[in-house]
Coordinates of C-alpha atoms and ligand atoms in Angstrom, one line a residue:
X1279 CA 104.1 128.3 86.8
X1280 CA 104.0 125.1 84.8
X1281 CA 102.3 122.9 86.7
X1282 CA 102.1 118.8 86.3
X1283 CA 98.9 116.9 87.8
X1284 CA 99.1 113.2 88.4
X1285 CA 95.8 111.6 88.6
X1286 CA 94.1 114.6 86.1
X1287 CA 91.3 112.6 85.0
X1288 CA 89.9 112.0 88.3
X1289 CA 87.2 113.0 90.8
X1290 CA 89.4 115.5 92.6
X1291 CA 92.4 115.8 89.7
X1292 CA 89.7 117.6 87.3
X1293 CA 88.9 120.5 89.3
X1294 CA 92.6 121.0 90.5
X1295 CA 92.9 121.2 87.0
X1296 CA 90.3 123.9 86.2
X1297 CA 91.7 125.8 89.7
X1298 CA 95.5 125.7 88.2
X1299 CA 94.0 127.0 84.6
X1300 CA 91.8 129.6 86.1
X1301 CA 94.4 131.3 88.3
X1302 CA 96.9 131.3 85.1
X1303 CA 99.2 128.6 85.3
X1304 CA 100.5 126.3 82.6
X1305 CA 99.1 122.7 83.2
X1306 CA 100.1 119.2 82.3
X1307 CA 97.9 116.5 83.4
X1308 CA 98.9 112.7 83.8
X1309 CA 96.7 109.6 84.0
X1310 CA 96.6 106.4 82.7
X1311 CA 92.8 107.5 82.0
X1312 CA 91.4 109.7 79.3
X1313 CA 88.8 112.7 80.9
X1314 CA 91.2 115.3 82.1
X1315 CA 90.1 119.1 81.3
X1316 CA 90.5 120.0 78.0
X1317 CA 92.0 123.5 79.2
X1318 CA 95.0 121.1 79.9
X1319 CA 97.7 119.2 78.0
X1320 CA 97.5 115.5 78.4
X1321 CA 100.1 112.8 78.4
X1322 CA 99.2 109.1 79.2
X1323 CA 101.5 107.6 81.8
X1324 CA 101.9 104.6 84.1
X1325 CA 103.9 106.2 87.0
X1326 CA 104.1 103.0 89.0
X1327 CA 106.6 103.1 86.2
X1328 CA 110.0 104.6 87.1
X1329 CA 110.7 104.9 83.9
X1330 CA 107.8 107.0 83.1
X1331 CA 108.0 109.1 86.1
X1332 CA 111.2 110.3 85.2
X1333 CA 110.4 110.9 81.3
X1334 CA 107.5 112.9 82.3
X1335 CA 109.3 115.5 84.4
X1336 CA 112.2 115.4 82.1
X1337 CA 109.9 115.8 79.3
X1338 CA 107.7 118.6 80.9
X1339 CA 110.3 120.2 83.8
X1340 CA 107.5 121.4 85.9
X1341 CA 107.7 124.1 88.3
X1342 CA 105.6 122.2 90.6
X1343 CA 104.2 118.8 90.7
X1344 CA 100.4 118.0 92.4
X1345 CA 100.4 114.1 92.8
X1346 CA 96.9 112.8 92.8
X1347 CA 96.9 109.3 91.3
X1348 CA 95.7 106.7 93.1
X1349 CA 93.8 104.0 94.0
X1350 CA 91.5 105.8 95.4
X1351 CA 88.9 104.0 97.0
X1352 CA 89.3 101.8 100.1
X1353 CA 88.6 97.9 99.1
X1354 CA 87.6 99.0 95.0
X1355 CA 91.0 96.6 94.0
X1356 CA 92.5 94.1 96.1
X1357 CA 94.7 95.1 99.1
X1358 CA 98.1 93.7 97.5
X1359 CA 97.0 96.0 94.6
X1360 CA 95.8 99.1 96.3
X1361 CA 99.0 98.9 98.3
X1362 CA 101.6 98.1 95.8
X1363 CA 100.3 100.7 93.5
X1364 CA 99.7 103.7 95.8
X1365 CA 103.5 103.2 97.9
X1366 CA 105.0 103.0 94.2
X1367 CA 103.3 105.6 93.0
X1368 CA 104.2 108.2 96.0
X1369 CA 107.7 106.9 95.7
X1370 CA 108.2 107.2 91.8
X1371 CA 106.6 110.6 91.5
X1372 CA 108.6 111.9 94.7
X1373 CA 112.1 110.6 93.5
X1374 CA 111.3 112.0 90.0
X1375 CA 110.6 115.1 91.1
X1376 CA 113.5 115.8 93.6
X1377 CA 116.1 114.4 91.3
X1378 CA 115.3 116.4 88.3
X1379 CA 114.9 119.3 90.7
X1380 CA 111.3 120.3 90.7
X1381 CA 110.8 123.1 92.8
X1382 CA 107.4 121.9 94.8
X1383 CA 105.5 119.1 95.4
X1384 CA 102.0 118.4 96.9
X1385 CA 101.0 115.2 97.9
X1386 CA 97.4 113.5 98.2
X1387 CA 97.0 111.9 101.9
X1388 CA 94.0 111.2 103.5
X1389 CA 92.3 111.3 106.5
X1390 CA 91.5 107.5 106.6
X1391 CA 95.2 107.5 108.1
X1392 CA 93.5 107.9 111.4
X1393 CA 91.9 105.0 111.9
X1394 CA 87.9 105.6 112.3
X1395 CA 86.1 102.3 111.1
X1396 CA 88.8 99.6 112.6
X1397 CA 86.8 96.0 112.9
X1398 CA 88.7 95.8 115.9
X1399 CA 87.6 98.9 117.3
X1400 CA 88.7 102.6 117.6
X1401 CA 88.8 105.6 119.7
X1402 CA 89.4 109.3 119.1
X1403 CA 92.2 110.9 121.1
X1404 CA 90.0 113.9 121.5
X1405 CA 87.9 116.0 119.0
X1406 CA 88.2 118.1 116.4
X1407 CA 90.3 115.7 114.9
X1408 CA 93.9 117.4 113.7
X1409 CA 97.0 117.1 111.8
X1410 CA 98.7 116.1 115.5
X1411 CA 96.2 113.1 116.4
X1412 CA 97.9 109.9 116.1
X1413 CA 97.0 107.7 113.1
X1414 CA 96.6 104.2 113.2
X1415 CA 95.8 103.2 109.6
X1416 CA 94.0 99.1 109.1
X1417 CA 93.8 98.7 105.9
X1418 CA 95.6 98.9 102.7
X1419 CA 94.5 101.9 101.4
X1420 CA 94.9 103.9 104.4
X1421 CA 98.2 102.2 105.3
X1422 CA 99.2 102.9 102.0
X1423 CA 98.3 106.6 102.6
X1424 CA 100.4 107.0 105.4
X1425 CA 103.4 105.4 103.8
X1426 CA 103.0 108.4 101.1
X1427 CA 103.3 110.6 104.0
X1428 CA 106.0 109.3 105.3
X1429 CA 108.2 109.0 101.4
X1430 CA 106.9 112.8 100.9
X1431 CA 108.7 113.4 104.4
X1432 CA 111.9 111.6 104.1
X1433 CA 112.3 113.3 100.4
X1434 CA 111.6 116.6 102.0
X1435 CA 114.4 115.8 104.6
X1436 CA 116.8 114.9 102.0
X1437 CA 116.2 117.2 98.7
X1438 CA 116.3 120.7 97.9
X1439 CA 112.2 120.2 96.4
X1440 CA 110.1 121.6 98.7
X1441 CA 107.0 119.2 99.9
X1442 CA 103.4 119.3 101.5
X1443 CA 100.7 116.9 101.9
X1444 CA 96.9 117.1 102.2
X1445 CA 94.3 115.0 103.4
X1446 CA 91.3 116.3 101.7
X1447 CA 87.8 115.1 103.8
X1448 CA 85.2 113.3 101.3
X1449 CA 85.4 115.1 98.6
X1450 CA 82.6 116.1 96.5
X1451 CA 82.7 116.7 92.7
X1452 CA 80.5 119.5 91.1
X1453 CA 78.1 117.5 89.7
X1454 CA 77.6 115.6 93.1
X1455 CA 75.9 118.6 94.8
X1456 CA 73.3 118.0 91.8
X1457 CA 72.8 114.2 92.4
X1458 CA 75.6 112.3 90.6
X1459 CA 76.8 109.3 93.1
X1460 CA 79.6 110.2 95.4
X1461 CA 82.6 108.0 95.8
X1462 CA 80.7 105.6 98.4
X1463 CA 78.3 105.1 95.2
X1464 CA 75.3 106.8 97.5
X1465 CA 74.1 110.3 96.6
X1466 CA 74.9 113.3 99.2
X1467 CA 70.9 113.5 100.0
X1468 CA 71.6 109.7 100.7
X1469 CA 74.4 110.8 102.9
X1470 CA 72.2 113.4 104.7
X1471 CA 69.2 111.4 105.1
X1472 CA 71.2 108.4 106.7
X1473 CA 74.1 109.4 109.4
X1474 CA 75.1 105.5 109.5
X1475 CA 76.7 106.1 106.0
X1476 CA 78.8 109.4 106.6
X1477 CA 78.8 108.9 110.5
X1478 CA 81.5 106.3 110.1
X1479 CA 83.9 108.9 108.7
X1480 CA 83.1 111.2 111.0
X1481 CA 80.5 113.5 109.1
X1482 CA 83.6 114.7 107.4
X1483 CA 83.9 116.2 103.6
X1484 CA 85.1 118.7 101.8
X1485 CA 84.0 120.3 97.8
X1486 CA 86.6 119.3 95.2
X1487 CA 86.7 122.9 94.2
X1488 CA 87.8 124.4 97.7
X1489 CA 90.2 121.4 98.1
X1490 CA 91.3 122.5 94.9
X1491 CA 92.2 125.7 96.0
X1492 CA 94.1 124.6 98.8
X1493 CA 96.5 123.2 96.4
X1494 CA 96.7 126.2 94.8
X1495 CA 97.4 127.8 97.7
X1496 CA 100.0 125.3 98.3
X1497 CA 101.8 125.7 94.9
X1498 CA 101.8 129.6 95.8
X1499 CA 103.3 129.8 99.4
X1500 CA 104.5 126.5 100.2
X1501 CA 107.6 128.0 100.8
X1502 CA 105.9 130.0 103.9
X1503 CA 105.6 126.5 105.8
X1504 CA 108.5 124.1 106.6
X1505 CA 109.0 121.5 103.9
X1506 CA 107.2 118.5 105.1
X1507 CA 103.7 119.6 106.9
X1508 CA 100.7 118.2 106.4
X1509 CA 97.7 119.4 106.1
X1510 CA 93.8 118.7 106.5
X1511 CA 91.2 120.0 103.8
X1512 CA 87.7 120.1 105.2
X1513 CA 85.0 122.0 105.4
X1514 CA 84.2 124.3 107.8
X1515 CA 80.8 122.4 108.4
X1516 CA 79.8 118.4 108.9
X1517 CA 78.1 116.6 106.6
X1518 CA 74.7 116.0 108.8
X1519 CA 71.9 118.1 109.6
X1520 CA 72.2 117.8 113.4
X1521 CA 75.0 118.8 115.7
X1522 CA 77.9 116.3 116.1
X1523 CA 77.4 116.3 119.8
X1524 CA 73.8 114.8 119.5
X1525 CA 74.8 112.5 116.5
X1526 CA 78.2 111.3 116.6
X1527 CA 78.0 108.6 119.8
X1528 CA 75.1 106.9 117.6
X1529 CA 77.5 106.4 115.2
X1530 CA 80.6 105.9 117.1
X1531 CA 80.2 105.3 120.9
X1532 CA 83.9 105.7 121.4
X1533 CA 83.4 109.5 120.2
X1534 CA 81.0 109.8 123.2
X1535 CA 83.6 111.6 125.8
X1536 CA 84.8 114.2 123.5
X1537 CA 81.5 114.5 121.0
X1538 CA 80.0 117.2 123.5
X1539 CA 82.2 120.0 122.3
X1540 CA 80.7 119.9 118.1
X1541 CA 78.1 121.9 119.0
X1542 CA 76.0 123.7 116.1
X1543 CA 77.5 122.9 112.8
X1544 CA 80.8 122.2 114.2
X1545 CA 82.8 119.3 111.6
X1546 CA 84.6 116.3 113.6
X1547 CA 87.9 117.4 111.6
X1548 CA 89.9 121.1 111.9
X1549 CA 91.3 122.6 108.6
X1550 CA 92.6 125.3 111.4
X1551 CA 96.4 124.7 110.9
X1552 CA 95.8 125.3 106.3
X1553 CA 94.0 128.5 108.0
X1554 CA 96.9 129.6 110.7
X1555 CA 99.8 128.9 107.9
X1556 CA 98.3 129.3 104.7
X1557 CA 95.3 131.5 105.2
X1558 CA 93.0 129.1 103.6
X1559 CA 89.6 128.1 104.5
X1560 CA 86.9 126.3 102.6
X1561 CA 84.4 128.2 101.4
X1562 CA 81.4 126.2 100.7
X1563 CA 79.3 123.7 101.8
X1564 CA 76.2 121.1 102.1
X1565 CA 73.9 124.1 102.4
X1566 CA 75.5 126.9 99.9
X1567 CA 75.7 124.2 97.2
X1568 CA 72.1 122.3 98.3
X1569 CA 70.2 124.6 100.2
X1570 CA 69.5 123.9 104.1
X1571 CA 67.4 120.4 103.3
Ligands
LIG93 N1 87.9 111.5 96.7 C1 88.1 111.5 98.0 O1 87.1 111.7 98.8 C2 89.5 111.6 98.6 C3 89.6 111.8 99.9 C4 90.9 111.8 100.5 C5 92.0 111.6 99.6 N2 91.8 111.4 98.3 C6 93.0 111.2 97.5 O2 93.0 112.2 96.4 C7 93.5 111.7 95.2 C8 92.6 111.8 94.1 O3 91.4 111.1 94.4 P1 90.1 111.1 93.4 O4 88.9 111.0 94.2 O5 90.3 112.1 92.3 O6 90.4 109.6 92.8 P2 90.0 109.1 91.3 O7 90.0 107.6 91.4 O8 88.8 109.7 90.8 O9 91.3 109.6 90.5 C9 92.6 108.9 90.6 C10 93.2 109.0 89.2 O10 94.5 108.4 89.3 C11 94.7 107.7 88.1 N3 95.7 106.6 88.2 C12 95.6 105.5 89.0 N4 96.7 104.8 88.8 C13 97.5 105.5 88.1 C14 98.9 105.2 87.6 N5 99.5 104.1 87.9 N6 99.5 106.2 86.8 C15 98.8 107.3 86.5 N7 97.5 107.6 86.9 C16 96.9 106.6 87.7 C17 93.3 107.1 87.8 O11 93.2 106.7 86.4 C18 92.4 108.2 88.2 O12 92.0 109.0 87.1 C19 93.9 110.2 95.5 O13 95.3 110.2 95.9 C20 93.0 109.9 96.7 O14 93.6 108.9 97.5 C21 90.6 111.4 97.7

């Protein structure tokens, strides 16, 4: 398949990438940044850009298209920004894609849709955490996140393109296992060694490469799943050394009534419903890339 990668030059975008290259499809990556994978072809592109959207998929007529740009990080650009940009961009690359009649579509969410870290407060429905939990989103990244949700969902009601989201955990790079700064700037030992950092989303994470192959699995048999579903990418693990049960409430005292079921090494978010439908599960983490420190 030929196979177009918003966002390429990215964190996350890089190794989706090298996954699309290594299991022998044709990819084109898109980013207003240089640093995409050589083993793909590169085209500079604003898609908050209609314009552009539209003249790469006429240009490339991709089989499937994996849209990964962003604003990324909560509170890195201000809110107007973050918002403006990420709703655009969902929209743009959506619209492009089902009126030139690309035949898939995945879509980056996040789980920051759900709410954890709210000044105000929040609460977990119950725990582990899945794609049916309510999400009450407070701040302009994660509102933003859901509104791409919610485009993806109404352009899979009304076209022909088949659609899918994902909302990959944390997601950790190659080169962070070996001590490059992670996204919050802090290194995963730094993560490890101090649960008030990763405890406030939920000891959650997931490596870029096995996030990377659920959207591979996604370009291969998301015609197996209605158009539309969404789906979490964790790992199978949390991101702490202690159970979640003992932890958790020391992070998040709301968590305390359901926390007692993450026993062991038990994560606070399921990836069951990628494993029930799509027969994907992640297959690393902390301790096969780090050792059990
Ligand atoms: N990294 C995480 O932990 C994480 C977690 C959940 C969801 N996500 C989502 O996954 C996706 C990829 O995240 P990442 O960590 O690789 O982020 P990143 O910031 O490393 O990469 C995003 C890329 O999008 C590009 N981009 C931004 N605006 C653009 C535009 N207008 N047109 C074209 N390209 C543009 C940037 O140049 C950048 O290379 C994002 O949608 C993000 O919200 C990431």
């Amino acid at each position: 398949m030929r196979v177009l990668v918003t966002g390429s030059s990215g964190r996350f975008g890089r190794s989706v990438v090298v996954a699309l290259v290594d299991a022998g499809h044709e990819v084109i990556g898109i980013d207003t940044a240089a640093g995409t994978p050589a083993q793909a072809s590169f085209l500079p592109a604003d898609l908050t850009d209609l314009g552009e959207a539209f003249g790469v998929m006429t240009r490339f007529r991709p089989d499937a298209v994996v849209h990964l740009a962003a604003v990324a990080t909560p509170f890195s650009r201000t809110d107007n920004l973050t918002f403006r940009v990420n709703t655009q961009l969902a929209f743009n690359v959506c619209e492009a894609a089902a009126m030139t009649g690309v035949s898939k579509v995945v879509v980056a969410s996040s789980p920051t849709v759900i709410g954890y870290g709210a000044p105000g407060g929040w609460a977990p429905s119950y725990l582990p955490i899945d794609e049916d939990h309510p999400t009450e989103p407070w701040n302009a990244y994660s509102v933003s996140k859901l509104v791409a949700e919610q485009v993806m969902a109404s352009f899979a009601r009304a076209s022909t393109t088949h659609f899918a989201a994902m909302r990959p955990c944390f997601v950790v790079a190659p080169e962070e296992w070996e001590g490059a700064p992670t996204q919050s700037g802090h290194t995963i030992r730094e993560r490890l060694d101090r649960p008030d950092i990763a405890g406030v989303s939920l000891f959650n994470y997931v490596d870029a490469r096995d996030a990377a192959d659920l959207v591979l699995t996604l370009v291969d048999r998301m015609h197996e799943v209605p158009s539309g579903e969404v789906f979490f990418a964790g790992a199978a693990d949390a991101l702490a050394r202690e159970p979640l049960a003992d932890l958790l409430p020391g992070v998040i005292p709301s968590t305390a009534p359901y926390a007692a079921g993450l026993t062991g090494t038990s994560p606070a978010f399921s990836a069951a419903k990628a494993g029930r439908l799509l027969g994907w599960q992640a297959k690393r983490s902390w301790r096969t890339e780090m050792g059990d420190i």
